Coordinates of C-alpha atoms in Angstrom, one line a residue:
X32 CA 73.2 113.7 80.7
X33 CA 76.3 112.3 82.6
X34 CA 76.5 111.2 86.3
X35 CA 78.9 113.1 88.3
X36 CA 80.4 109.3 88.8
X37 CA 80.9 108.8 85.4
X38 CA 83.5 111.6 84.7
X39 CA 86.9 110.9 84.8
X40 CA 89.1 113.0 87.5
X41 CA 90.3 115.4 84.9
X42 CA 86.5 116.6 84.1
X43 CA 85.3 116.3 87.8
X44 CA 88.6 118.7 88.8
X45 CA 87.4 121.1 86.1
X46 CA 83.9 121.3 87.6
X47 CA 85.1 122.1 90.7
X48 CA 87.6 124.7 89.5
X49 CA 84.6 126.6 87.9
X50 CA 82.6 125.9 91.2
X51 CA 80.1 124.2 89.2
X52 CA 80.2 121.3 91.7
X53 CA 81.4 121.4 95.6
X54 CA 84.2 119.5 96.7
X55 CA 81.4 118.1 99.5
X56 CA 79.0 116.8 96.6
X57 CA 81.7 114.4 94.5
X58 CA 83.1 113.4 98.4
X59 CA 79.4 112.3 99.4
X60 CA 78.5 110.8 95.7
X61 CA 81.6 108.6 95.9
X62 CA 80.5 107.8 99.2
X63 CA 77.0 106.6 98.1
X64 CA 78.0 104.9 95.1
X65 CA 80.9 102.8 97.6
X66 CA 77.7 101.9 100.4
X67 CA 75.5 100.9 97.3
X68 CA 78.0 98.9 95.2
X69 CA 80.9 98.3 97.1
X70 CA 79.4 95.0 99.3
X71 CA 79.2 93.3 96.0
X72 CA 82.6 93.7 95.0
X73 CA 84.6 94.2 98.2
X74 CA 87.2 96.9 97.2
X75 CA 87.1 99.1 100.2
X76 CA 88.4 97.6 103.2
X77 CA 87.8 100.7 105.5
X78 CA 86.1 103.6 105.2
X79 CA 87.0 107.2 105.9
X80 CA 83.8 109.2 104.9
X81 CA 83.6 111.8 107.7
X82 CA 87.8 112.1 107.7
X83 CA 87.8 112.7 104.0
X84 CA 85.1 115.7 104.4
X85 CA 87.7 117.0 107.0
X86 CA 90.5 116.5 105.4
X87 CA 88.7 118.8 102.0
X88 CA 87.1 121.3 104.2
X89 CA 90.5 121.8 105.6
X90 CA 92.7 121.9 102.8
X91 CA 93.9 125.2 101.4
X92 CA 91.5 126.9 98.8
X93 CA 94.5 126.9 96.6
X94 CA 95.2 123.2 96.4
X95 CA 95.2 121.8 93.1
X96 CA 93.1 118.7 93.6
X97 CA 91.0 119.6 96.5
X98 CA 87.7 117.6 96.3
X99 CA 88.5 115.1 94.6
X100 CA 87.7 111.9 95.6
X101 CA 90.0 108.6 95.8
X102 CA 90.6 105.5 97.8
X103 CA 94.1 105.0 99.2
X104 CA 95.5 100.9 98.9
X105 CA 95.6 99.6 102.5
X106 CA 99.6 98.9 101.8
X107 CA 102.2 101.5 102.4
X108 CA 101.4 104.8 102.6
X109 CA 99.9 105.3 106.1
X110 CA 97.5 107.7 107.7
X111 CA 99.2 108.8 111.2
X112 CA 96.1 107.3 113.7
X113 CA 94.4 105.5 111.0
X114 CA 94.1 101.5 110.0
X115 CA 96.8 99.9 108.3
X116 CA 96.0 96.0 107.6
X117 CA 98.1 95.3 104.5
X118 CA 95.6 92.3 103.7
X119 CA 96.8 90.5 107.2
X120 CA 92.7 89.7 109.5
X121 CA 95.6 89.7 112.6
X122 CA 96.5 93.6 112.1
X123 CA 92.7 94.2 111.4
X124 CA 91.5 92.1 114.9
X125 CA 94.1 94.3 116.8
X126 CA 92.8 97.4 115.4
X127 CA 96.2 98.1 114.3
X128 CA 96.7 102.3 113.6
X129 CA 99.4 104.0 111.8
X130 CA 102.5 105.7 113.7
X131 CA 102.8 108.1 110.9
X132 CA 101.7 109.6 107.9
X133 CA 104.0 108.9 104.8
X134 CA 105.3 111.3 102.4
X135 CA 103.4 110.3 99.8
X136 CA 100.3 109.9 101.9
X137 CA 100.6 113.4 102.8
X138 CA 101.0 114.6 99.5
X139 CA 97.7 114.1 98.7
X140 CA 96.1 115.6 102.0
X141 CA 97.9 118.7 101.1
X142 CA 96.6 118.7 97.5
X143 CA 93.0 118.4 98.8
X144 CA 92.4 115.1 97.8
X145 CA 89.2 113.6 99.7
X146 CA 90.5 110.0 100.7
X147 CA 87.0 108.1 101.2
X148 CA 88.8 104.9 102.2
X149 CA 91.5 102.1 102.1
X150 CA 91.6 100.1 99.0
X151 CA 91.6 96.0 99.8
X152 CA 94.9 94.3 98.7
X153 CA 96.6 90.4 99.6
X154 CA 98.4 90.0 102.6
X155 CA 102.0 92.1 102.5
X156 CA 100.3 93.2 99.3
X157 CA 101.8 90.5 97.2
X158 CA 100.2 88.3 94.8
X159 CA 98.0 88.5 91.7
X160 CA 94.6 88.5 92.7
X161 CA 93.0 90.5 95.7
X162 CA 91.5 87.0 98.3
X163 CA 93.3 88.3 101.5
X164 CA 92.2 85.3 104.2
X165 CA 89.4 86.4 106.5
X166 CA 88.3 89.2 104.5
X167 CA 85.9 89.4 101.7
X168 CA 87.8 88.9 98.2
X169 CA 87.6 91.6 95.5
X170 CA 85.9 90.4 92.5
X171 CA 85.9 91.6 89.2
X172 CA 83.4 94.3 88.0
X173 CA 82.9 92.6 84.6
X174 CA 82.4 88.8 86.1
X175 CA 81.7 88.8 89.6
X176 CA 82.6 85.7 90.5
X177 CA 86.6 86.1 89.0
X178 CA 89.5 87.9 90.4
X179 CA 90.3 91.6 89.9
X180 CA 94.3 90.8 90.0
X181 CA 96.3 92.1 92.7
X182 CA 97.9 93.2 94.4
X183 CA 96.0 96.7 93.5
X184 CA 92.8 94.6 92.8
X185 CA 91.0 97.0 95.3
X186 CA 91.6 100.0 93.8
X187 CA 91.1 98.7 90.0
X188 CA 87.4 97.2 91.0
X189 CA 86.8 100.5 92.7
X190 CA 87.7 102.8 89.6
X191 CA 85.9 100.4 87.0
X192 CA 82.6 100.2 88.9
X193 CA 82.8 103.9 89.1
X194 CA 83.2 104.5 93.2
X195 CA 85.8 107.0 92.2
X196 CA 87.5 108.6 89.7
X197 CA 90.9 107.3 90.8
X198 CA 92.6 105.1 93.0
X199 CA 96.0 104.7 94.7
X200 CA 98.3 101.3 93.9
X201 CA 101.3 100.0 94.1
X202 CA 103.1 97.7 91.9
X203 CA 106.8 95.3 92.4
X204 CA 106.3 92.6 89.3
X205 CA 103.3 93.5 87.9
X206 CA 100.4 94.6 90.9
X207 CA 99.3 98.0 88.6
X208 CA 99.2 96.4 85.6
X209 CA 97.6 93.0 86.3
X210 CA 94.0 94.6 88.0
X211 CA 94.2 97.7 85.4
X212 CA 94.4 94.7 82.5
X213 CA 91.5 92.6 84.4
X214 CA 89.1 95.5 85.1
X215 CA 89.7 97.3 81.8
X216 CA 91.9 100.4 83.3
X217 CA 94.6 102.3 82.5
X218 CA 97.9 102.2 84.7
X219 CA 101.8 103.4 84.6
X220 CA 104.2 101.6 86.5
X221 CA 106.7 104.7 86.5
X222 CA 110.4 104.3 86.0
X223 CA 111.9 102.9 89.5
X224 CA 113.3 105.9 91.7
X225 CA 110.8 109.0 90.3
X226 CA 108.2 108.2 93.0
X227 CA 108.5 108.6 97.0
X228 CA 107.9 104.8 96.9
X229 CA 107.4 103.0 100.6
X230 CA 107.1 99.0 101.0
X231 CA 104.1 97.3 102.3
X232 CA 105.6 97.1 105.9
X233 CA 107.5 100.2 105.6
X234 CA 110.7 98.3 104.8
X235 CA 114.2 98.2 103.0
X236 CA 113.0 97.8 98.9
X237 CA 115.8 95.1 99.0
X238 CA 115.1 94.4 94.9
X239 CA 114.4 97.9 94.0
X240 CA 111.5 97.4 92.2
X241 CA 108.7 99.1 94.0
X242 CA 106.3 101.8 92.6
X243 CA 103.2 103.7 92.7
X244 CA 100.5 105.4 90.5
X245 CA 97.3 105.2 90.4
X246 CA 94.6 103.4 88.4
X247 CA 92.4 105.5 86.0
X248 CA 89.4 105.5 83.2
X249 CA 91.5 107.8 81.3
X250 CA 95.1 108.9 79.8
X251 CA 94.5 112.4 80.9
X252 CA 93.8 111.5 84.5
X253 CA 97.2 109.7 84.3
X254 CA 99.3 112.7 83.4
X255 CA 97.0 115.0 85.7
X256 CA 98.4 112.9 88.8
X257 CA 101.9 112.7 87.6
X258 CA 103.5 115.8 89.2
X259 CA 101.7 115.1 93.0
X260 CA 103.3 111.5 92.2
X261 CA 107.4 112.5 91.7
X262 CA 109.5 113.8 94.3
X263 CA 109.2 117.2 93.2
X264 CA 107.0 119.6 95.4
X265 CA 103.8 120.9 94.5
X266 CA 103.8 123.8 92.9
X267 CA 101.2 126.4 90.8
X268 CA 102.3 124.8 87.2
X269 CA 100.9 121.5 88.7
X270 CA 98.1 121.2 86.5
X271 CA 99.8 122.7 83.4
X272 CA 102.9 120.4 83.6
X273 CA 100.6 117.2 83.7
X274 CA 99.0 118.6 80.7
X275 CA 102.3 119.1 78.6
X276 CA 103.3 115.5 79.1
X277 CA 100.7 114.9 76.4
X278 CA 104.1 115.7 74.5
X279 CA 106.6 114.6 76.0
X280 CA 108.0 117.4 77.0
X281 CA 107.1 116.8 80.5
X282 CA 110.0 115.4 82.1
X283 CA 112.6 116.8 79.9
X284 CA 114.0 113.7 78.7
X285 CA 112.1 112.6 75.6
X286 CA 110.3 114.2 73.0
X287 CA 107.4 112.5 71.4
X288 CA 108.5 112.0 67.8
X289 CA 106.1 111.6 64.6
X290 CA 107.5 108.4 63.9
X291 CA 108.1 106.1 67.0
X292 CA 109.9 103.0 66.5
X293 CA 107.2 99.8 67.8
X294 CA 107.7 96.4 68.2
X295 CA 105.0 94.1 68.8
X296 CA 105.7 91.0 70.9
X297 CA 102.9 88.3 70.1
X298 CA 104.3 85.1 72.0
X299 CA 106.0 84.1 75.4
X300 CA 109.7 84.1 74.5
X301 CA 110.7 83.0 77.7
X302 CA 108.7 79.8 78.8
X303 CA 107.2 79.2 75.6
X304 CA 103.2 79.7 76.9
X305 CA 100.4 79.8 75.0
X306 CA 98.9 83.5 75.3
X307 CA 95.1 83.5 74.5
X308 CA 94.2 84.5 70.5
X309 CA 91.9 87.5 71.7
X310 CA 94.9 89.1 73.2
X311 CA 97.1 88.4 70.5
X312 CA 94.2 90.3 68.4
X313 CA 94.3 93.3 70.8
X314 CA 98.1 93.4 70.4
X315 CA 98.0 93.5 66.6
X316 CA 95.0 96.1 66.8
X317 CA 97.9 98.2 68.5
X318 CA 99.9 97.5 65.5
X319 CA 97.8 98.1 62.9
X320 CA 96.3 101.5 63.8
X321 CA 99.9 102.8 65.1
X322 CA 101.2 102.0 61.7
X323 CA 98.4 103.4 59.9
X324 CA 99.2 106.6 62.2
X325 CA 102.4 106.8 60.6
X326 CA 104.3 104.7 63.5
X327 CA 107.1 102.0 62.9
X328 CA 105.5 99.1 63.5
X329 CA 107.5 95.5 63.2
X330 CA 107.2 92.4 65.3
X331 CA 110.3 92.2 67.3
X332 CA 111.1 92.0 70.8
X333 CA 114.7 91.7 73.2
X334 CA 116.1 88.4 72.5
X335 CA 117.1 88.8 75.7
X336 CA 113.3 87.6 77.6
X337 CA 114.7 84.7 75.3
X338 CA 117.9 84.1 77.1
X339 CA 116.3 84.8 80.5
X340 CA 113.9 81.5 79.5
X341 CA 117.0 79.3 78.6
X342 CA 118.7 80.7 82.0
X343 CA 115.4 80.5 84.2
X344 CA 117.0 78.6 86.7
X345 CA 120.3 80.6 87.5
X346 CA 116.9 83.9 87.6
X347 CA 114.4 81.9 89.9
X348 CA 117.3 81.4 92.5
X349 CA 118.4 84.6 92.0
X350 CA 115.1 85.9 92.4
X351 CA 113.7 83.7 95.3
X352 CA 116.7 84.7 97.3
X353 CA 115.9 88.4 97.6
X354 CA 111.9 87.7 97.9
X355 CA 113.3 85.2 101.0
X356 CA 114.9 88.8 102.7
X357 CA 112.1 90.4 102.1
X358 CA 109.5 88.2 103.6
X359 CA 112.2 87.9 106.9
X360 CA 111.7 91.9 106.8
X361 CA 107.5 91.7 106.5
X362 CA 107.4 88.7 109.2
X363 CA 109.7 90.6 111.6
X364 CA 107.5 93.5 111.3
X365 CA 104.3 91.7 111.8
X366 CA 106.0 90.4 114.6
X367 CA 106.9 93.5 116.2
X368 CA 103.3 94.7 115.7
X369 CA 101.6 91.6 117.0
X370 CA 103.9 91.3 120.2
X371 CA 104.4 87.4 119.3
X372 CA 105.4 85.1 116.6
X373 CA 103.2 85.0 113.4
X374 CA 101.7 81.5 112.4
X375 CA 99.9 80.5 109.4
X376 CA 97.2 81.5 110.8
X377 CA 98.3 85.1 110.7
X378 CA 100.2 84.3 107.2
X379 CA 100.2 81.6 104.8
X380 CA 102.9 78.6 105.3
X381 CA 104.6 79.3 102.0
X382 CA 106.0 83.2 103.8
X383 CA 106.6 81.7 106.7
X384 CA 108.9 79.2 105.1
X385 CA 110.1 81.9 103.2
X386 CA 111.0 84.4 105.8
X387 CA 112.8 81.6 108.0
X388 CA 114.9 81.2 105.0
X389 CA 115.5 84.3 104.6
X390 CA 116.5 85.3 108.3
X391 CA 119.3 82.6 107.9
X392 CA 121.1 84.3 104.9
X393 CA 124.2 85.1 104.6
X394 CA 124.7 89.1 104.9
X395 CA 126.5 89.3 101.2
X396 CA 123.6 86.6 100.3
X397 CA 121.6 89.3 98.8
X398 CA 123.6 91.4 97.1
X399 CA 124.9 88.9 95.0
X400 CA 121.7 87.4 94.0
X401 CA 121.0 91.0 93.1
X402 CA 124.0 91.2 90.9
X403 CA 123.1 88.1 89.0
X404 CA 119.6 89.2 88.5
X405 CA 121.0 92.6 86.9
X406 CA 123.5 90.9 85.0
X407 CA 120.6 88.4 83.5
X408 CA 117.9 91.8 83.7
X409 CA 121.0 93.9 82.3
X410 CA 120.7 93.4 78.1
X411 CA 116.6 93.4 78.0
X412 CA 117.1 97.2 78.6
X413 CA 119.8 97.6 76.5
X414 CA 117.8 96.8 73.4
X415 CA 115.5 99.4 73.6
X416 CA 118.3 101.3 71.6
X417 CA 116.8 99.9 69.0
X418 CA 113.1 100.9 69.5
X419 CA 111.1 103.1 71.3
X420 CA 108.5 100.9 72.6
X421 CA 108.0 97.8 73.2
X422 CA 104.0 96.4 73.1
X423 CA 103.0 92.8 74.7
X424 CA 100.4 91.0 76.6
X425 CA 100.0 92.0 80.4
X426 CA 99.4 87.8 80.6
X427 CA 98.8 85.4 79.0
X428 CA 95.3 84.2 80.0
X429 CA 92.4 86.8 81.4
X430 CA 90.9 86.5 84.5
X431 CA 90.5 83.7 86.4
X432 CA 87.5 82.1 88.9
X433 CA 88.0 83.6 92.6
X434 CA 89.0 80.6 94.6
X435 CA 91.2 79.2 91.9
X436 CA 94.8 78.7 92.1
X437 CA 96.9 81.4 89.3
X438 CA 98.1 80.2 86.2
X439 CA 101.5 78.9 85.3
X440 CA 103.7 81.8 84.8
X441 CA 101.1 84.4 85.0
X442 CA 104.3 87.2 85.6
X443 CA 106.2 86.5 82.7
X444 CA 105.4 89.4 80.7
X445 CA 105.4 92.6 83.2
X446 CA 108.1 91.2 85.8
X447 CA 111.3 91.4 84.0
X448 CA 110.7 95.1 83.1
X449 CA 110.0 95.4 87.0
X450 CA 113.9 94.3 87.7
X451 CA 115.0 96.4 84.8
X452 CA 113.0 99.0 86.6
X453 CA 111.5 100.4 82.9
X454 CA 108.4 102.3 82.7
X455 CA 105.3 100.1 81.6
X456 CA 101.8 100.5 81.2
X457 CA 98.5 98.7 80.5
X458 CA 96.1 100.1 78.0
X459 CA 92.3 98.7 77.9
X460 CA 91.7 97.4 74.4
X461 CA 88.7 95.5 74.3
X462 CA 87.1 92.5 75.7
X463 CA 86.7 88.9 75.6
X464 CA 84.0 86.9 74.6
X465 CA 83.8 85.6 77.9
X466 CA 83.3 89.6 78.8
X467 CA 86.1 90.7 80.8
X468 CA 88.6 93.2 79.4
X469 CA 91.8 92.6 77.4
X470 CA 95.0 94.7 78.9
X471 CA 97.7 95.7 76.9
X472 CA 101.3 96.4 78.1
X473 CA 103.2 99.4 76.7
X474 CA 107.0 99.6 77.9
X475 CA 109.8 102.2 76.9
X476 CA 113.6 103.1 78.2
X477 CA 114.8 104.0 81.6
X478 CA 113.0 107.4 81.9
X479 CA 110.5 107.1 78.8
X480 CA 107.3 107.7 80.9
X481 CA 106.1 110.4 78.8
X482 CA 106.4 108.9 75.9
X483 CA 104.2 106.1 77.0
X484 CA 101.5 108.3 77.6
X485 CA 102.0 110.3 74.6
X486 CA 101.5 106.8 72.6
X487 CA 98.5 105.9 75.1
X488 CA 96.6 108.9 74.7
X489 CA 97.5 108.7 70.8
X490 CA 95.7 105.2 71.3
X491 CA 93.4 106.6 73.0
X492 CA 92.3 109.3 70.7
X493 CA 92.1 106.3 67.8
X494 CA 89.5 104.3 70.0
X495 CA 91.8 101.6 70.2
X496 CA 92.4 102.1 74.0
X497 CA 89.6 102.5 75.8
X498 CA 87.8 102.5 79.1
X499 CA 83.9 101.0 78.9
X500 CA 82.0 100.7 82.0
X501 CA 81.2 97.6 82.8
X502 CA 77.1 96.3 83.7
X503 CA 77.4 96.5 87.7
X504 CA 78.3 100.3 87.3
X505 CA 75.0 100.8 86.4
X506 CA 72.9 99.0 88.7

């Protein structure tokens, strides 16, 4: 017989619809499962256990997901009275609390969802593993002692060890996609603007990049959460518009043909880095059992990443000049939060250095560093004209040891479609014989969300994608 913990969100939403469960029983077996596990892993950095019980037994009857539980990442969306450390021991030694509760945030409270706690992420929630100075670091479900990515390394270690169903994360270049491919999840990074997106300190999204989902054990639970994720309100059909996306019908801009168009990028075509053979393996696994479904299926991919290699310079400058603004923007907040100046030992040197940069730009500074990153981002798009979907490595390398400094050019494959502000998502598909999980990326066109999880759950269906649980779950 099956755990409660063990069913995905979809199947715990449909126990409590037939009142086969109470919304108190999955609240207080997440809440078990986070005190038993959770101080080996370190994915919850504060607890709401009493709150979330509240927050259920007050919801509406009628709300769609009430009962369900989930951890919130401690970057964003805020809780009006309630922590908010975005990964910084400073904000957490003031006690700092909310001013407000965010759109977004409050979404959820009014769909019943039983928030058990704040998710752990870096500091500003940047950065591709989850080690945020002077807290515990997040470590991996699979291999305890290596990172769970990041930013939303919280969240993923959470979902994967089976504290809850699902989890709330956010994602500029890559922080979905990097702990979904490292703890063996699935993720969307949805196209830029559909979600009521907010910035780790609450701040302008000067590169227009940032988005939120959530990280899941399923494709289903993925399209269950997309309508409480877009900036349309709830309504009745909530549940039954989730479902159609299985379609594509959901957002009423693609259909999910017979025969997609798929090409299958195997190699870095931008720095020229070696990706690991096991992932190329996964990626052809893709291939092969798309193809044998009926599916296009060539290796191609934009020449484009190609031309963004051989102009790397002209994009890092570009690049570096709008992540300068928006360190100024997180330092200045800090600042105003703290009462005094931040130091490295609030932040590391290297966004300090960056934020003092940045405050001394020019006013026009960033808008044209913008333009030339869309004008460099601009033709990767364009190609998807000619195909539907584009399938590559989330990086190029798996996990690495906590402590460790990342890999050379561990973005390269989910950051451009960040600034191109494309839908993308990573698919589990398999592990590595050093036992931690192999992420796929899946991207499509401006606006081809459904379509991605149409192909995800066909994947998923085939056995190709999937969720396994790895051996601390069951301890």
């Amino acid at each position: 017989m099956v755990d409660l913990w063990q069913l995905d969100a979809t199947a715990q939403l449909e126990l409590l619809r037939s009142r086969s469960v109470s919304s108190n029983e999955l609240i207080e077996v997440a809440i078990e499962r986070i005190h038993r596990l959770d101080p080996q892993i370190g994915s919850v950095v504060t607890a709401r256990f009493d709150r979330a019980l509240s927050d259920v037994a007050d919801a509406d009857e009628s709300a769609p997901f009430r009962g369900l539980p989930m951890l919130l990442k401690d970057a964003g969306q805020e809780l009006l009275g309630e922590p908010h450390y975005v990964g910084i021991a400073a904000l957490r030694d003031l006690s700092n609390r909310s001013l407000r509760t965010t759109p977004l945030a409050q979404r959820f409270l009014d769909a019943g969802l039983g928030i058990v706690g704040r998710s752990t992420c870096p500091p500003f929630s940047s950065g591709v593993t989850t080690e945020p100075p002077g807290f515990a670091p997040t470590r991996n479900p699979w291999v305890l002692d290596r990172t769970a990515g990041g930013s939303s390394g919280g969240s993923a270690a959470a979902v994967a060890a089976g504290l809850v169903p699902i989890a709330h994360g956010s994602d500029a270049t890559g922080s979905l996609r990097y702990p979904a491919a490292f703890c063996g999840l699935f993720t969307l990074k949805p196209t830029w603007g559909v979600v009521d997106a907010v910035t780790p300190s609450g701040t302008t999204d000067v590169c227009t990049v940032w988005q939120e989902y959530v990280l899941a054990r399923s494709v289903r639970d993925l399209r269950l959460m997309w309508p409480l994720f877009t900036t349309k309100p709830l309504s009745s059909e909530t549940v039954n518009r989730a479902a159609r996306l299985v379609d594509g019908r959901g957002d009423g801009r693609h259909r999910f043909a017979d025969r997609c168009r798929v090409a299958l990028l195997r190699h870095d075509p931008i720095v020229g880095l070696a990706v690991d053979e096991q992932t190329i393996a996964a990626i052809d696994a893709v291939g092969t059992t798309l193809g044998a479904a009926g599916h296009d299926v060539r290796i191609d991919h934009p020449a484009a990443l190609g031309v963004l290699g051989e102009r790397r310079l002209e994009w890092a400058a570009a690049t570096d000049v709008a992540i300068d603004a928006i360190r100024a923007q997180s330092i200045a907040w800090l600042r105003q939060i703290l009462g005094r100046t931040a130091t490295d030992t609030d932040v590391d040197p290297a966004t300090l250095e960056a934020a003092q940069r940045g405050a001394l730009l020019a006013p026009d500074a960033v808008a044209q560093a913008l333009d030339v990153a869309t004008q460099l981002i601009g033709p990767v798009g364009e190609w998807f004209g000619s195909a539907d979907v584009l399938i590559t490595p989330v990086t190029h390398q798996g996990p690495w040891h906590l402590g460790e400094r990342e890999p050379l050019g561990v973005g390269l494959f989910a950051a451009p479609f960040s600034f191109s502000r494309q839908p993308a998502m990573s698919i589990p598909v398999g592990q590595r014989r050093d036992g931690t999980p192999i992420g796929v990326q899946l991207v499509a066109a401006h606006g081809g969300d459904s379509l991605l999880l149409a192909l995800a759950a066909e994947l998923e269906t085939a056995g190709v994608a999937r969720f396994d649980w790895p051996p601390i779950a069951h301890r």
